[in-house]
Coordinates of C-alpha atoms in Angstrom, one line a residue:
M241 CA -3.7 25.5 -13.0
A242 CA -0.5 23.6 -12.5
A243 CA 3.1 24.6 -11.9
E244 CA 6.2 23.2 -13.5
I245 CA 9.0 22.7 -11.0
Q246 CA 12.5 22.9 -12.4
P247 CA 14.3 19.6 -11.4
Q248 CA 17.4 19.8 -9.4
P249 CA 20.5 17.9 -10.3
Q250 CA 20.1 14.1 -9.8
D251 CA 20.8 13.3 -6.2
R252 CA 19.3 9.9 -6.0
K253 CA 16.0 10.9 -4.4
P254 CA 12.5 11.7 -5.6
C255 CA 12.5 15.0 -7.4
L256 CA 9.4 17.1 -7.6
V257 CA 8.8 18.0 -11.3
S258 CA 5.2 19.2 -11.3
K259 CA 2.3 20.3 -9.1
I260 CA -1.3 20.3 -10.1
E261 CA -3.7 22.4 -8.1
A262 CA -7.1 24.2 -8.5
F263 CA -9.1 21.5 -6.7
Q264 CA -11.9 22.5 -4.3
D265 CA -11.5 19.3 -2.3
V266 CA -9.2 16.4 -1.7
V267 CA -8.2 14.3 -4.8
S268 CA -9.4 10.7 -4.0
T269 CA -7.4 9.0 -6.7
A270 CA -5.1 10.1 -9.5
V271 CA -3.1 8.2 -12.1
I272 CA -0.3 8.9 -14.5
I273 CA -1.3 8.1 -18.1
P274 CA 1.2 5.7 -19.6
K275 CA 3.0 7.0 -22.7
E276 CA 1.4 10.4 -22.3
D277 CA 2.3 13.5 -20.4
G278 CA -1.0 13.4 -18.6
V279 CA -2.7 12.7 -15.4
I280 CA -6.3 11.6 -14.6
S281 CA -7.9 12.7 -11.3
V282 CA -11.1 12.1 -9.5
S283 CA -12.0 14.3 -6.5
E284 CA -14.3 14.7 -3.5
D285 CA -15.2 18.0 -5.3
R286 CA -17.3 15.8 -7.7
T287 CA -15.0 16.4 -10.7
I288 CA -13.2 14.0 -13.1
R289 CA -10.4 15.7 -14.8
V290 CA -7.9 14.8 -17.5
W291 CA -4.7 16.9 -17.3
L292 CA -2.4 17.1 -20.3
K293 CA 1.0 18.8 -20.2
R294 CA 1.2 21.7 -22.6
D295 CA 4.3 23.2 -24.3
S296 CA 4.6 25.6 -21.5
G297 CA 5.4 22.7 -19.2
Q298 CA 2.2 23.2 -17.2
Y299 CA -0.7 20.7 -16.9
W300 CA -4.1 22.0 -18.1
P301 CA -7.4 20.1 -18.0
S302 CA -8.4 18.7 -21.4
V303 CA -11.5 17.1 -19.8
Y304 CA -13.4 18.6 -16.9
H305 CA -16.5 16.6 -16.0
T306 CA -18.8 17.2 -12.9
M307 CA -20.4 14.2 -11.3
P308 CA -23.7 14.3 -9.3
S309 CA -21.8 13.3 -6.1
S310 CA -18.3 13.0 -4.6
C311 CA -15.9 10.7 -6.5
T312 CA -14.3 8.3 -4.0
C313 CA -12.0 6.0 -6.1
M314 CA -11.1 5.2 -9.6
S315 CA -9.6 2.5 -11.9
F316 CA -8.1 3.3 -15.3
N317 CA -7.2 0.8 -18.0
P318 CA -4.8 2.3 -20.5
E319 CA -5.4 -0.4 -23.2
T320 CA -9.1 0.3 -23.5
R321 CA -8.9 3.8 -22.0
R322 CA -11.8 2.8 -19.8
L323 CA -12.2 4.8 -16.6
S324 CA -14.3 3.4 -13.8
C325 CA -15.2 5.9 -11.1
G326 CA -16.6 4.9 -7.6
M327 CA -19.1 7.3 -6.1
D328 CA -20.2 8.4 -2.7
T329 CA -23.7 7.1 -3.5
G330 CA -22.6 3.5 -4.1
T331 CA -22.7 3.6 -7.9
V332 CA -19.8 3.0 -10.2
C333 CA -19.8 5.1 -13.4
E334 CA -17.8 4.0 -16.5
F335 CA -16.4 6.2 -19.2
V336 CA -14.3 5.7 -22.3
L337 CA -11.6 8.4 -23.1
S338 CA -10.8 9.3 -26.7
E339 CA -7.4 8.5 -28.2
D340 CA -6.2 12.1 -27.8
Y341 CA -7.7 12.3 -24.2
N342 CA -9.7 15.4 -25.1
K343 CA -13.2 13.7 -24.8
M344 CA -14.9 11.4 -22.3
T345 CA -17.9 9.3 -23.3
P346 CA -20.3 7.6 -20.7
A347 CA -20.3 3.8 -21.1
N348 CA -22.1 2.2 -18.2
T349 CA -23.4 2.7 -14.7
Y350 CA -23.4 0.0 -12.0
T351 CA -25.6 0.1 -8.9
A352 CA -22.9 -1.7 -6.9
H353 CA -23.3 -0.8 -3.2
Q354 CA -25.7 0.7 -0.7
G355 CA -23.0 3.0 0.7
R356 CA -19.8 4.8 -0.4
V357 CA -17.6 2.9 -2.8
T358 CA -14.2 2.4 -1.3
V359 CA -12.2 0.5 -4.0
V360 CA -12.9 -0.2 -7.7
L361 CA -10.8 -2.4 -10.0
F362 CA -11.4 -3.2 -13.7
V363 CA -10.0 -6.6 -14.8
L364 CA -9.6 -6.6 -18.6
E365 CA -8.8 -10.3 -19.0
M366 CA -12.0 -11.3 -17.3
E367 CA -14.1 -8.3 -18.4
W368 CA -15.0 -8.0 -14.7
L369 CA -15.5 -4.9 -12.6
L370 CA -14.7 -5.5 -8.9
S371 CA -15.7 -3.1 -6.2
T372 CA -16.0 -2.8 -2.4
G373 CA -18.1 -0.5 -0.3
Q374 CA -18.8 0.9 3.1
D375 CA -21.8 -1.4 3.2
K376 CA -19.4 -4.3 4.0
S377 CA -19.8 -5.9 0.6
F378 CA -17.5 -7.0 -2.2
T379 CA -19.2 -7.3 -5.7
W380 CA -18.2 -8.1 -9.2
H381 CA -20.0 -7.2 -12.4
C382 CA -19.7 -8.2 -16.0
S383 CA -18.4 -5.1 -17.8
E384 CA -19.9 -6.1 -21.1
S385 CA -23.5 -6.7 -19.9
G386 CA -23.5 -4.6 -16.8
Q387 CA -25.0 -7.4 -14.8
Q388 CA -23.9 -8.3 -11.2
L389 CA -22.2 -11.7 -11.2
G390 CA -21.7 -12.1 -7.5
M391 CA -21.4 -10.6 -4.0
H392 CA -19.6 -11.5 -0.8
R393 CA -20.4 -10.0 2.6
T394 CA -17.4 -9.0 4.7
A395 CA -17.2 -8.7 8.5
A396 CA -15.9 -5.1 8.3
W397 CA -15.6 -2.2 5.9
V398 CA -13.2 -3.1 3.1
T399 CA -10.3 -0.7 2.6
G400 CA -8.0 -2.7 0.2
L401 CA -8.6 -4.9 -2.9
Q402 CA -6.2 -6.7 -5.3
F403 CA -6.8 -9.4 -7.9
D404 CA -4.7 -12.2 -9.5
V405 CA -5.8 -13.0 -13.0
E406 CA -4.0 -16.4 -13.2
T407 CA -5.7 -17.9 -10.1
R408 CA -8.8 -15.7 -10.0
H409 CA -8.0 -14.9 -6.4
A410 CA -9.3 -11.7 -4.9
F411 CA -7.4 -10.2 -1.9
V412 CA -9.7 -8.2 0.4
G413 CA -8.3 -6.1 3.3
D414 CA -10.6 -4.6 5.8
Q415 CA -10.8 -2.4 8.9
S416 CA -10.4 -5.2 11.3
G417 CA -6.9 -5.7 10.1
Q418 CA -7.7 -9.0 8.3
V419 CA -7.0 -10.0 4.7
T420 CA -9.3 -12.5 3.1
I421 CA -8.5 -14.5 -0.1
L422 CA -11.6 -15.4 -2.2
K423 CA -11.6 -17.6 -5.3
L424 CA -13.9 -16.0 -7.8
E425 CA -16.0 -17.9 -10.4
Q426 CA -18.3 -16.5 -13.0
D427 CA -21.2 -16.3 -10.6
S428 CA -20.0 -17.4 -7.2
C429 CA -17.0 -17.3 -4.9
S430 CA -15.4 -19.5 -2.3
L431 CA -13.3 -18.6 0.8
V432 CA -9.7 -19.8 0.4
T433 CA -8.2 -18.4 3.7
T434 CA -7.9 -15.4 6.0
F435 CA -4.9 -14.1 7.7
K436 CA -4.2 -11.3 10.2
G437 CA -0.9 -9.7 11.2
H438 CA -1.8 -6.0 11.7
T439 CA -3.0 -4.5 15.0
G440 CA -4.7 -1.7 13.0
N441 CA -7.0 -1.7 9.9
V442 CA -5.6 -2.6 6.5
T443 CA -5.2 0.7 4.5
A444 CA -3.4 -0.5 1.4
L445 CA -2.8 -3.7 -0.6
C446 CA -0.4 -4.4 -3.4
W447 CA -0.1 -7.7 -5.3
D448 CA 3.0 -8.8 -7.3
P449 CA 2.0 -11.6 -9.7
V450 CA 5.7 -12.3 -10.7
Q451 CA 7.0 -13.1 -7.2
R452 CA 3.5 -14.0 -6.0
V453 CA 3.7 -11.9 -2.8
L454 CA 1.1 -9.7 -1.3
F455 CA 2.0 -6.5 0.5
S456 CA -0.4 -5.0 3.1
G457 CA -0.1 -1.6 4.8
S458 CA -1.9 -0.6 7.9
S459 CA -2.9 2.2 10.3
D460 CA -0.5 0.5 12.8
H461 CA 2.3 2.1 10.6
S462 CA 3.6 -1.3 9.5
I463 CA 3.8 -3.2 6.2
I464 CA 3.7 -7.0 5.9
M465 CA 4.9 -9.0 2.9
W466 CA 2.9 -12.2 2.7
D467 CA 4.5 -15.0 0.6
I468 CA 1.4 -16.4 -1.1
G469 CA 3.2 -18.3 -3.8
G470 CA 5.8 -20.0 -1.5
R471 CA 3.1 -21.8 0.4
K472 CA 5.2 -21.6 3.6
G473 CA 3.2 -19.0 5.4
T474 CA 6.2 -16.6 5.5
A475 CA 5.3 -13.1 6.6
I476 CA 8.0 -10.4 6.6
E477 CA 7.4 -7.2 8.5
L478 CA 8.7 -3.8 7.4
Q479 CA 8.8 -1.0 10.0
G480 CA 9.7 2.4 8.4
H481 CA 6.8 4.7 8.9
N482 CA 5.7 7.0 11.7
D483 CA 2.1 7.2 10.6
K484 CA -0.7 5.4 8.8
V485 CA 0.5 3.7 5.6
Q486 CA -1.6 5.2 2.8
G487 CA -0.2 3.6 -0.4
L488 CA 1.9 0.7 -1.7
C489 CA 3.3 0.2 -5.2
Y490 CA 5.8 -2.5 -6.3
A491 CA 8.3 -2.3 -9.1
S492 CA 8.9 -5.9 -10.0
H493 CA 11.6 -5.2 -12.6
T494 CA 13.8 -3.7 -9.9
R495 CA 12.3 -5.5 -6.9
Q496 CA 11.6 -2.3 -5.0
L497 CA 8.6 -1.5 -2.9
I498 CA 7.4 2.1 -2.6
S499 CA 5.3 3.0 0.4
C500 CA 3.8 6.3 1.6
S501 CA 2.2 7.5 4.8
S502 CA -0.2 10.2 5.9
D503 CA 2.7 12.2 7.5
G504 CA 4.1 12.7 4.0
G505 CA 6.8 10.1 4.2
I506 CA 7.8 8.1 1.1
V507 CA 10.0 5.0 1.6
I508 CA 11.6 3.0 -1.1
W509 CA 12.5 -0.5 0.0
N510 CA 15.0 -2.8 -1.6
M511 CA 13.3 -6.2 -1.7
D512 CA 16.1 -7.8 -3.6
V513 CA 17.7 -8.9 -0.3
A514 CA 17.4 -12.0 1.9
R515 CA 14.9 -10.7 4.4
Q516 CA 14.2 -12.5 7.6
E517 CA 10.9 -13.1 9.6
T518 CA 10.6 -11.4 12.9
P519 CA 10.6 -14.0 15.8
E520 CA 7.5 -14.8 17.8
W521 CA 7.6 -13.2 21.2
L522 CA 8.2 -15.8 23.9
D523 CA 6.2 -16.0 27.2
S524 CA 8.0 -16.2 30.5
D525 CA 7.4 -15.3 34.2
S526 CA 11.0 -14.2 34.5
C527 CA 13.8 -12.6 32.5
Q528 CA 15.2 -15.2 30.2
K529 CA 18.7 -13.7 30.6
C530 CA 19.1 -12.9 34.3
E531 CA 16.1 -14.8 35.6
Q532 CA 14.8 -11.9 37.6
P533 CA 11.0 -12.3 38.2
F534 CA 8.5 -10.1 36.3
F535 CA 6.1 -8.1 38.4
W536 CA 3.2 -10.5 38.2
N537 CA 5.4 -13.5 39.3
F538 CA 4.5 -13.1 43.1
K539 CA 5.8 -16.5 44.1
Q540 CA 9.3 -16.0 42.8
M541 CA 9.3 -12.4 44.0
W542 CA 8.5 -13.7 47.5
D543 CA 10.9 -16.6 47.4
S544 CA 13.8 -14.6 46.1
K545 CA 12.9 -11.4 48.0
K546 CA 13.3 -9.4 44.8
I547 CA 11.2 -6.7 43.3
G548 CA 9.3 -7.7 40.2
L549 CA 10.5 -6.1 36.9
R550 CA 8.7 -5.0 33.8
Q551 CA 8.7 -7.4 30.8
H552 CA 10.2 -6.4 27.4
H553 CA 11.0 -8.4 24.3
C554 CA 14.1 -8.5 22.1
R555 CA 13.1 -7.8 18.6
K556 CA 15.9 -10.0 17.2
C557 CA 15.5 -13.2 19.2
G558 CA 12.1 -12.7 20.7
Q559 CA 13.1 -13.6 24.2
A560 CA 11.3 -12.0 27.2
V561 CA 13.9 -9.8 29.0
C562 CA 14.0 -7.1 31.7
G563 CA 15.0 -3.5 31.0
K564 CA 18.6 -4.0 32.4
C565 CA 19.2 -6.9 30.0
S566 CA 17.8 -5.0 27.0
S567 CA 19.3 -1.5 27.4
K568 CA 20.7 -1.3 23.9
R569 CA 18.9 -0.2 20.7
S570 CA 19.8 -1.1 17.1
T571 CA 18.4 -1.1 13.6
I572 CA 17.9 -4.6 12.0
P573 CA 17.1 -3.8 8.4
L574 CA 16.9 -7.4 7.1
M575 CA 14.2 -8.0 9.7
G576 CA 12.4 -4.8 8.5
F577 CA 13.5 -2.6 11.4
E578 CA 14.8 0.5 9.7
F579 CA 14.4 2.5 13.0
E580 CA 16.3 1.5 16.2
V581 CA 14.4 -1.0 18.3
R582 CA 15.0 -2.8 21.6
V583 CA 17.4 -5.7 21.5
C584 CA 18.9 -7.8 24.3
D585 CA 22.5 -7.2 25.1
S586 CA 23.8 -10.5 23.6
C587 CA 21.9 -9.9 20.3
H588 CA 23.3 -6.3 20.3
E589 CA 26.8 -7.7 20.4
S590 CA 26.1 -10.1 17.5
I591 CA 24.8 -7.4 15.2
T592 CA 27.5 -6.2 12.8
D593 CA 27.8 -2.9 10.9
E594 CA 27.0 -4.9 7.8
D595 CA 23.8 -6.1 9.5
R596 CA 22.9 -2.5 10.2
A597 CA 23.3 -1.4 6.5
P598 CA 19.9 0.2 5.5
T599 CA 17.7 -1.5 2.9
A600 CA 15.4 1.5 2.4
T601 CA 15.6 5.2 1.7
F602 CA 13.4 7.8 3.2
H603 CA 12.0 11.0 1.6
D604 CA 9.6 13.8 2.6
S605 CA 6.8 14.7 0.1
K606 CA 5.9 17.8 2.2
H607 CA 2.2 17.1 2.1
S608 CA -0.1 14.6 3.9
I609 CA -0.6 11.8 1.4
V610 CA -4.0 10.2 0.8
Y611 CA -3.1 8.4 -2.5
M612 CA -0.1 7.3 -4.5
H613 CA 0.4 5.9 -8.0
Y614 CA 3.6 4.6 -9.7
E615 CA 3.9 4.4 -13.5
P616 CA 6.6 1.8 -14.4
T617 CA 7.0 2.8 -18.0
T618 CA 8.3 6.2 -17.0
G619 CA 9.5 5.6 -13.5
C620 CA 7.4 8.5 -12.3
L621 CA 5.6 8.7 -9.0
L622 CA 2.4 10.6 -8.2
T623 CA 1.1 11.6 -4.8
S624 CA -2.1 13.4 -3.8
G625 CA -2.6 15.1 -0.5
T626 CA -4.9 16.6 2.0
D627 CA -3.7 20.0 0.7
K628 CA -5.7 19.3 -2.5
V629 CA -2.5 19.2 -4.5
I630 CA -1.2 16.5 -6.9
K631 CA 2.6 16.1 -7.0
V632 CA 4.5 14.3 -9.8
W633 CA 7.9 13.0 -8.9
T634 CA 10.8 11.6 -10.9
G635 CA 14.5 10.9 -10.3
T636 CA 13.9 8.2 -7.7
H637 CA 16.0 5.1 -7.2
I638 CA 13.3 3.4 -9.3
D639 CA 14.3 3.0 -12.9
P640 CA 11.7 3.0 -15.7
V641 CA 11.0 -0.2 -17.5
V642 CA 13.0 -0.7 -20.7
T643 CA 11.6 -3.6 -22.8
G644 CA 14.1 -6.4 -23.1
S645 CA 16.8 -4.8 -21.1
R646 CA 16.3 -6.7 -17.9
T647 CA 14.7 -9.8 -16.6
N648 CA 13.8 -10.9 -13.1
P649 CA 16.4 -13.2 -11.7

């Protein structure tokens, strides 16, 4: 059922400790059970399974439950042991797990959507069940009565959802690349604002209520950190993936962001540094360094008897430059560029070795990731892939939470 991997000596990178297999289809969502050697999974093969680690070191299912249709997403609340499972049919089914995680009892069923459920989120403090679907709707239900409290229509299929208990703000990311902030009331909602920084669809959202920042990942391979609490409109870009970002988790106690992509890459970002916004790209009809005309500037080309050049932009200063004046490449980690990017010659000279010091570490999970979960109490990371395998990792840069040992500066 599951294999135990012997960990290698600590080398400051994610270490694979377990693999859970035996699925007939892709695992949509899986979570590590806090304070237990266990994992809960829901899969496109219509199964909900609870895996507990045995004395042999292997994970075996203590609960194996078959649903009437594919399981598309899941939310698990450890305090109440309530499991909410989104279905391909548009319903959300709730169960309560026993204390020993050997039994699962049906609790409620919500007819939430007309299409596949894409995200489900249980909010214990409000006793609300939030969900989004392919029917372009966001709904919230009372988990006590089972009644629908409200619904908001979205312009595009929703692919990301987060909630802030303190302000009752819901963050909704969709396929158009837009993030919408809604203020939820008991039976209504109001639009707070919308913002868009991605050129692709939003694929993952992560909210940090401590620093009050929202992270969004996209199919355009980028991550953006939105400073919601600062009220200054600051948006920091992070460029470290070569494929679609599939998951985001934030460890607030160490100020580290964990991201993963569909090519199997796992990136651990140090967010405890003074990051800088990337500049807006400037418009110009000629190179802002050598003043050579760009190819659409026919008048200057005629007057100067020069051939028009292709326009580029320096990623550090944002100026419009020609290829000759931007022949250098450099990483700019504090601006989020962990890979080498185009910079103008003068900016290249100003970048020091200290400026090039990486602020992220890169790791290969060796499977195409579709979902990721981080458990802060143990410091363990879980990934599920298109290979129908769940992998459990430990030994990363991320330290487990130790109560009272550290506070946020």
